[in-house]
Amino acid sequence: MGSSNSTVANVSKDEPLQRFVGTDGIPPNSEYWREFLSSVGSTTKSSSLIDFEKANKSLLRDLKKNNLHSRNIPNLTQFLISKMSELIASSDICEDTVLIAQNGLLILRLSVKYLMEHCSEARFFSHFSVNSPEGIIIFSQTVFSLGPHCLSVIECLFPVLFRLITNLLIQDNTYLLHCEAHLLCIVLLSRQMYKELSAPLPQVYVSVVWGKW
């Protein structure tokens, strides 16, 4: 299962995907994420990421418009951090979890790419913020202390992505998951592609290289 290609099938008719880009928030611990990401691409034979990106811009536009209210991008990110942490910590690789994480990283990568192309840097970060009065987020018993009230899940995402890449064994059923993790890192670090050469370095790049958020 984990070795299946990452694809998004029949997206314009996909009710779970329509819910993701809609106005209603889906909590990170909702069973929706597991069901949605387990089925992504399972019915397709020929659809590709290029088809999704070119033919379904309306879905990404809806996501950009609604996400600041629904917070579904940071909710998805929190769910993925939890699933990737499970894979890193487990001695046995669960192929269902691999597929879920792989498909989730695909959806997140497409969302990140679209937002980078169509948002200012400040606006981009606002799409990944979560409200936490205590100033912490907890994933898989790991506490991330990131300052009061408004936190960016990107700060939590990168360390887990790096641990996944370096600690999860590469084999047939995890290879495409590794590919998606690498591609997401590349996209997140590609902000300079959408800025003037004389502009300051993108915040994500500075944060990853120097650890300054």
mmCIF file of C-alpha atoms in Angstrom:
data_model
loop_
_atom_site.group_PDB
_atom_site.id
_atom_site.type_symbol
_atom_site.label_atom_id
_atom_site.label_comp_id
_atom_site.label_asym_id
_atom_site.label_seq_id
_atom_site.Cartn_x
_atom_site.Cartn_y
_atom_site.Cartn_z
ATOM 1 C CA MET A 1 0.000 0.000 0.000
ATOM 2 C CA GLY A 2 2.734 2.446 0.919
ATOM 3 C CA SER A 3 4.409 1.964 -2.441
ATOM 4 C CA SER A 4 1.402 3.216 -4.422
ATOM 5 C CA ASN A 5 1.994 6.423 -6.338
ATOM 6 C CA SER A 6 0.810 9.624 -4.660
ATOM 7 C CA THR A 7 -2.147 10.808 -6.714
ATOM 8 C CA VAL A 8 -5.409 12.669 -6.282
ATOM 9 C CA ALA A 9 -8.273 11.088 -8.192
ATOM 10 C CA ASN A 10 -11.468 12.716 -9.450
ATOM 11 C CA VAL A 11 -10.851 15.680 -7.188
ATOM 12 C CA SER A 12 -13.683 17.834 -8.475
ATOM 13 C CA LYS A 13 -16.161 15.144 -7.338
ATOM 14 C CA ASP A 14 -14.310 14.121 -4.200
ATOM 15 C CA GLU A 15 -16.553 15.002 -1.249
ATOM 16 C CA PRO A 16 -13.864 14.541 1.438
ATOM 17 C CA LEU A 17 -11.534 16.822 -0.520
ATOM 18 C CA GLN A 18 -14.329 19.362 -0.932
ATOM 19 C CA ARG A 19 -14.736 19.264 2.837
ATOM 20 C CA PHE A 20 -11.008 19.894 3.288
ATOM 21 C CA VAL A 21 -11.120 23.062 1.164
ATOM 22 C CA GLY A 22 -14.437 24.190 2.661
ATOM 23 C CA THR A 23 -15.305 26.533 5.501
ATOM 24 C CA ASP A 24 -15.803 23.981 8.283
ATOM 25 C CA GLY A 25 -12.850 23.236 10.513
ATOM 26 C CA ILE A 26 -11.793 19.600 10.919
ATOM 27 C CA PRO A 27 -9.977 18.919 14.226
ATOM 28 C CA PRO A 28 -6.527 17.288 13.984
ATOM 29 C CA ASN A 29 -7.772 14.255 15.916
ATOM 30 C CA SER A 30 -10.827 13.727 13.695
ATOM 31 C CA GLU A 31 -11.255 10.301 12.099
ATOM 32 C CA TYR A 32 -11.877 12.213 8.856
ATOM 33 C CA TRP A 33 -8.145 12.569 8.208
ATOM 34 C CA ARG A 34 -7.457 8.851 8.400
ATOM 35 C CA GLU A 35 -10.414 7.995 6.174
ATOM 36 C CA PHE A 36 -9.682 10.757 3.669
ATOM 37 C CA LEU A 37 -5.965 10.098 3.351
ATOM 38 C CA SER A 38 -6.422 6.332 3.194
ATOM 39 C CA SER A 39 -8.604 6.712 0.102
ATOM 40 C CA VAL A 40 -6.712 9.430 -1.794
ATOM 41 C CA GLY A 41 -5.597 8.011 -5.123
ATOM 42 C CA SER A 42 -7.031 4.575 -4.436
ATOM 43 C CA THR A 43 -9.522 4.712 -7.318
ATOM 44 C CA THR A 44 -7.359 6.295 -9.987
ATOM 45 C CA LYS A 45 -5.484 4.631 -12.825
ATOM 46 C CA SER A 46 -4.064 7.546 -14.761
ATOM 47 C CA SER A 47 -4.601 10.853 -12.936
ATOM 48 C CA SER A 48 -1.460 12.753 -11.998
ATOM 49 C CA LEU A 49 -0.336 15.641 -9.843
ATOM 50 C CA ILE A 50 -0.003 17.766 -12.974
ATOM 51 C CA ASP A 51 -3.658 17.098 -13.835
ATOM 52 C CA PHE A 52 -4.678 18.049 -10.308
ATOM 53 C CA GLU A 53 -2.659 21.256 -10.262
ATOM 54 C CA LYS A 54 -3.736 22.434 -13.710
ATOM 55 C CA ALA A 55 -7.354 21.323 -13.800
ATOM 56 C CA ASN A 56 -8.425 21.998 -10.250
ATOM 57 C CA LYS A 57 -7.138 25.450 -9.358
ATOM 58 C CA SER A 58 -10.627 26.261 -8.104
ATOM 59 C CA LEU A 59 -10.138 23.816 -5.240
ATOM 60 C CA LEU A 60 -6.896 25.476 -4.218
ATOM 61 C CA ARG A 61 -8.495 28.906 -4.528
ATOM 62 C CA ASP A 62 -11.285 27.744 -2.229
ATOM 63 C CA LEU A 63 -8.713 26.402 0.214
ATOM 64 C CA LYS A 64 -6.841 29.712 0.241
ATOM 65 C CA LYS A 65 -10.085 31.632 0.756
ATOM 66 C CA ASN A 66 -11.480 29.391 3.496
ATOM 67 C CA ASN A 67 -8.420 28.183 5.383
ATOM 68 C CA LEU A 68 -8.000 31.273 7.553
ATOM 69 C CA HIS A 69 -11.409 30.424 8.985
ATOM 70 C CA SER A 70 -11.342 26.618 8.913
ATOM 71 C CA ARG A 71 -7.630 26.214 9.857
ATOM 72 C CA ASN A 72 -7.654 22.922 7.954
ATOM 73 C CA ILE A 73 -4.092 23.310 6.661
ATOM 74 C CA PRO A 74 -2.596 23.570 10.173
ATOM 75 C CA ASN A 75 -5.029 20.875 11.316
ATOM 76 C CA LEU A 76 -3.780 18.562 8.559
ATOM 77 C CA THR A 77 -0.203 19.452 9.467
ATOM 78 C CA GLN A 78 -0.790 18.558 13.110
ATOM 79 C CA PHE A 79 -2.333 15.239 12.094
ATOM 80 C CA LEU A 80 0.662 14.482 9.853
ATOM 81 C CA ILE A 81 3.139 15.336 12.586
ATOM 82 C CA SER A 82 1.378 12.822 14.803
ATOM 83 C CA LYS A 83 1.408 10.089 12.126
ATOM 84 C CA MET A 84 5.048 10.675 11.180
ATOM 85 C CA SER A 85 6.030 10.631 14.848
ATOM 86 C CA GLU A 86 4.312 7.253 15.179
ATOM 87 C CA LEU A 87 6.317 5.885 12.255
ATOM 88 C CA ILE A 88 9.588 7.219 13.637
ATOM 89 C CA ALA A 89 8.952 5.768 17.090
ATOM 90 C CA SER A 90 7.702 2.356 15.974
ATOM 91 C CA SER A 91 9.958 -0.624 15.393
ATOM 92 C CA ASP A 92 7.390 -2.070 12.976
ATOM 93 C CA ILE A 93 6.364 -0.141 9.875
ATOM 94 C CA CYS A 94 2.590 0.054 9.480
ATOM 95 C CA GLU A 95 1.834 0.286 5.770
ATOM 96 C CA ASP A 96 -1.531 1.950 6.385
ATOM 97 C CA THR A 97 0.182 4.725 8.334
ATOM 98 C CA VAL A 98 2.824 5.053 5.611
ATOM 99 C CA LEU A 99 0.118 5.531 2.976
ATOM 100 C CA ILE A 100 -1.776 8.031 5.127
ATOM 101 C CA ALA A 101 1.364 10.081 5.782
ATOM 102 C CA GLN A 102 2.459 9.872 2.150
ATOM 103 C CA ASN A 103 -0.892 11.096 0.817
ATOM 104 C CA GLY A 104 -1.130 13.764 3.502
ATOM 105 C CA LEU A 105 2.288 15.149 2.584
ATOM 106 C CA LEU A 106 1.163 15.237 -1.043
ATOM 107 C CA ILE A 107 -1.926 17.305 -0.194
ATOM 108 C CA LEU A 108 0.126 19.571 2.061
ATOM 109 C CA ARG A 109 2.811 20.085 -0.596
ATOM 110 C CA LEU A 110 0.273 21.150 -3.219
ATOM 111 C CA SER A 111 -1.348 23.503 -0.709
ATOM 112 C CA VAL A 112 1.997 25.023 0.300
ATOM 113 C CA LYS A 113 3.036 25.539 -3.319
ATOM 114 C CA TYR A 114 -0.203 27.315 -4.195
ATOM 115 C CA LEU A 115 -0.070 29.564 -1.133
ATOM 116 C CA MET A 116 3.549 30.486 -1.821
ATOM 117 C CA GLU A 117 2.655 31.469 -5.359
ATOM 118 C CA HIS A 118 -0.344 33.571 -4.336
ATOM 119 C CA CYS A 119 0.413 35.002 -0.871
ATOM 120 C CA SER A 120 2.848 37.395 0.691
ATOM 121 C CA GLU A 121 5.222 35.812 3.183
ATOM 122 C CA ALA A 122 3.319 37.209 6.165
ATOM 123 C CA ARG A 123 0.029 36.000 4.740
ATOM 124 C CA PHE A 124 1.551 32.603 4.012
ATOM 125 C CA PHE A 125 2.535 32.141 7.661
ATOM 126 C CA SER A 126 -0.915 33.192 8.817
ATOM 127 C CA HIS A 127 -2.307 30.143 7.013
ATOM 128 C CA PHE A 128 -0.231 27.886 9.291
ATOM 129 C CA SER A 129 -0.919 29.518 12.632
ATOM 130 C CA VAL A 130 -2.884 27.882 15.417
ATOM 131 C CA ASN A 131 -4.265 29.456 18.542
ATOM 132 C CA SER A 132 -2.951 28.098 21.819
ATOM 133 C CA PRO A 133 -3.494 30.113 25.008
ATOM 134 C CA GLU A 134 -0.797 28.087 26.753
ATOM 135 C CA GLY A 135 1.731 28.733 23.991
ATOM 136 C CA ILE A 136 2.429 25.040 23.428
ATOM 137 C CA ILE A 137 1.476 22.261 21.055
ATOM 138 C CA ILE A 138 1.836 18.620 22.048
ATOM 139 C CA PHE A 139 2.400 15.879 19.470
ATOM 140 C CA SER A 140 2.980 12.279 20.472
ATOM 141 C CA GLN A 141 4.021 13.328 23.986
ATOM 142 C CA THR A 142 6.532 15.851 22.582
ATOM 143 C CA VAL A 143 5.961 19.408 23.782
ATOM 144 C CA PHE A 144 6.699 22.297 21.406
ATOM 145 C CA SER A 145 6.884 25.630 23.230
ATOM 146 C CA LEU A 146 6.622 28.357 20.632
ATOM 147 C CA GLY A 147 5.426 31.498 22.315
ATOM 148 C CA PRO A 148 1.969 32.626 23.401
ATOM 149 C CA HIS A 149 -1.304 32.559 21.541
ATOM 150 C CA CYS A 150 -0.346 32.259 17.869
ATOM 151 C CA LEU A 151 1.903 29.404 16.790
ATOM 152 C CA SER A 152 3.053 28.270 13.373
ATOM 153 C CA VAL A 153 2.860 24.529 12.878
ATOM 154 C CA ILE A 154 5.727 24.855 10.392
ATOM 155 C CA GLU A 155 7.987 25.249 13.418
ATOM 156 C CA CYS A 156 6.884 21.812 14.583
ATOM 157 C CA LEU A 157 6.791 20.259 11.123
ATOM 158 C CA PHE A 158 10.414 20.660 10.073
ATOM 159 C CA PRO A 159 12.024 18.774 12.984
ATOM 160 C CA VAL A 160 9.661 15.844 12.426
ATOM 161 C CA LEU A 161 10.267 15.851 8.669
ATOM 162 C CA PHE A 162 14.015 15.800 9.250
ATOM 163 C CA ARG A 163 13.724 12.946 11.753
ATOM 164 C CA LEU A 164 11.567 10.990 9.330
ATOM 165 C CA ILE A 165 14.079 11.457 6.514
ATOM 166 C CA THR A 166 17.067 10.494 8.637
ATOM 167 C CA ASN A 167 15.581 7.809 10.905
ATOM 168 C CA LEU A 168 12.938 5.952 8.905
ATOM 169 C CA LEU A 169 14.417 3.063 6.979
ATOM 170 C CA ILE A 170 14.186 3.438 3.198
ATOM 171 C CA GLN A 171 12.629 0.354 1.680
ATOM 172 C CA ASP A 172 10.029 -0.497 -0.937
ATOM 173 C CA ASN A 173 7.040 0.523 1.160
ATOM 174 C CA THR A 174 8.579 3.758 2.506
ATOM 175 C CA TYR A 175 10.415 5.032 -0.570
ATOM 176 C CA LEU A 176 7.592 7.249 -1.860
ATOM 177 C CA LEU A 177 6.966 8.595 1.632
ATOM 178 C CA HIS A 178 10.606 9.672 1.731
ATOM 179 C CA CYS A 179 10.165 11.285 -1.686
ATOM 180 C CA GLU A 180 7.142 13.272 -0.496
ATOM 181 C CA ALA A 181 8.984 14.368 2.653
ATOM 182 C CA HIS A 182 11.952 15.593 0.599
ATOM 183 C CA LEU A 183 9.706 17.352 -1.914
ATOM 184 C CA LEU A 184 7.774 19.145 0.825
ATOM 185 C CA CYS A 185 11.033 20.386 2.362
ATOM 186 C CA ILE A 186 12.171 21.649 -1.039
ATOM 187 C CA VAL A 187 8.887 23.473 -1.663
ATOM 188 C CA LEU A 188 8.886 25.047 1.802
ATOM 189 C CA LEU A 189 12.432 26.296 1.196
ATOM 190 C CA SER A 190 11.678 27.653 -2.284
ATOM 191 C CA ARG A 191 10.136 30.955 -1.250
ATOM 192 C CA GLN A 192 12.960 32.867 -2.954
ATOM 193 C CA MET A 193 11.565 31.723 -6.302
ATOM 194 C CA TYR A 194 8.702 34.171 -5.759
ATOM 195 C CA LYS A 195 10.750 37.097 -4.429
ATOM 196 C CA GLU A 196 13.103 39.671 -5.921
ATOM 197 C CA LEU A 197 16.756 38.666 -5.716
ATOM 198 C CA SER A 198 17.487 41.723 -3.578
ATOM 199 C CA ALA A 199 14.796 40.830 -1.024
ATOM 200 C CA PRO A 200 15.722 39.458 2.416
ATOM 201 C CA LEU A 201 16.088 35.715 2.737
ATOM 202 C CA PRO A 202 12.752 33.930 3.219
ATOM 203 C CA GLN A 203 11.813 33.396 6.853
ATOM 204 C CA VAL A 204 11.427 29.627 6.499
ATOM 205 C CA TYR A 205 14.955 29.367 5.080
ATOM 206 C CA VAL A 206 16.421 31.540 7.833
ATOM 207 C CA SER A 207 14.539 29.568 10.454
ATOM 208 C CA VAL A 208 15.705 26.173 9.227
ATOM 209 C CA VAL A 209 19.336 27.187 8.686
ATOM 210 C CA TRP A 210 19.814 29.355 11.769
ATOM 211 C CA GLY A 211 16.959 28.216 13.996
ATOM 212 C CA LYS A 212 15.463 31.693 14.337
ATOM 213 C CA TRP A 213 11.682 31.842 14.220
#
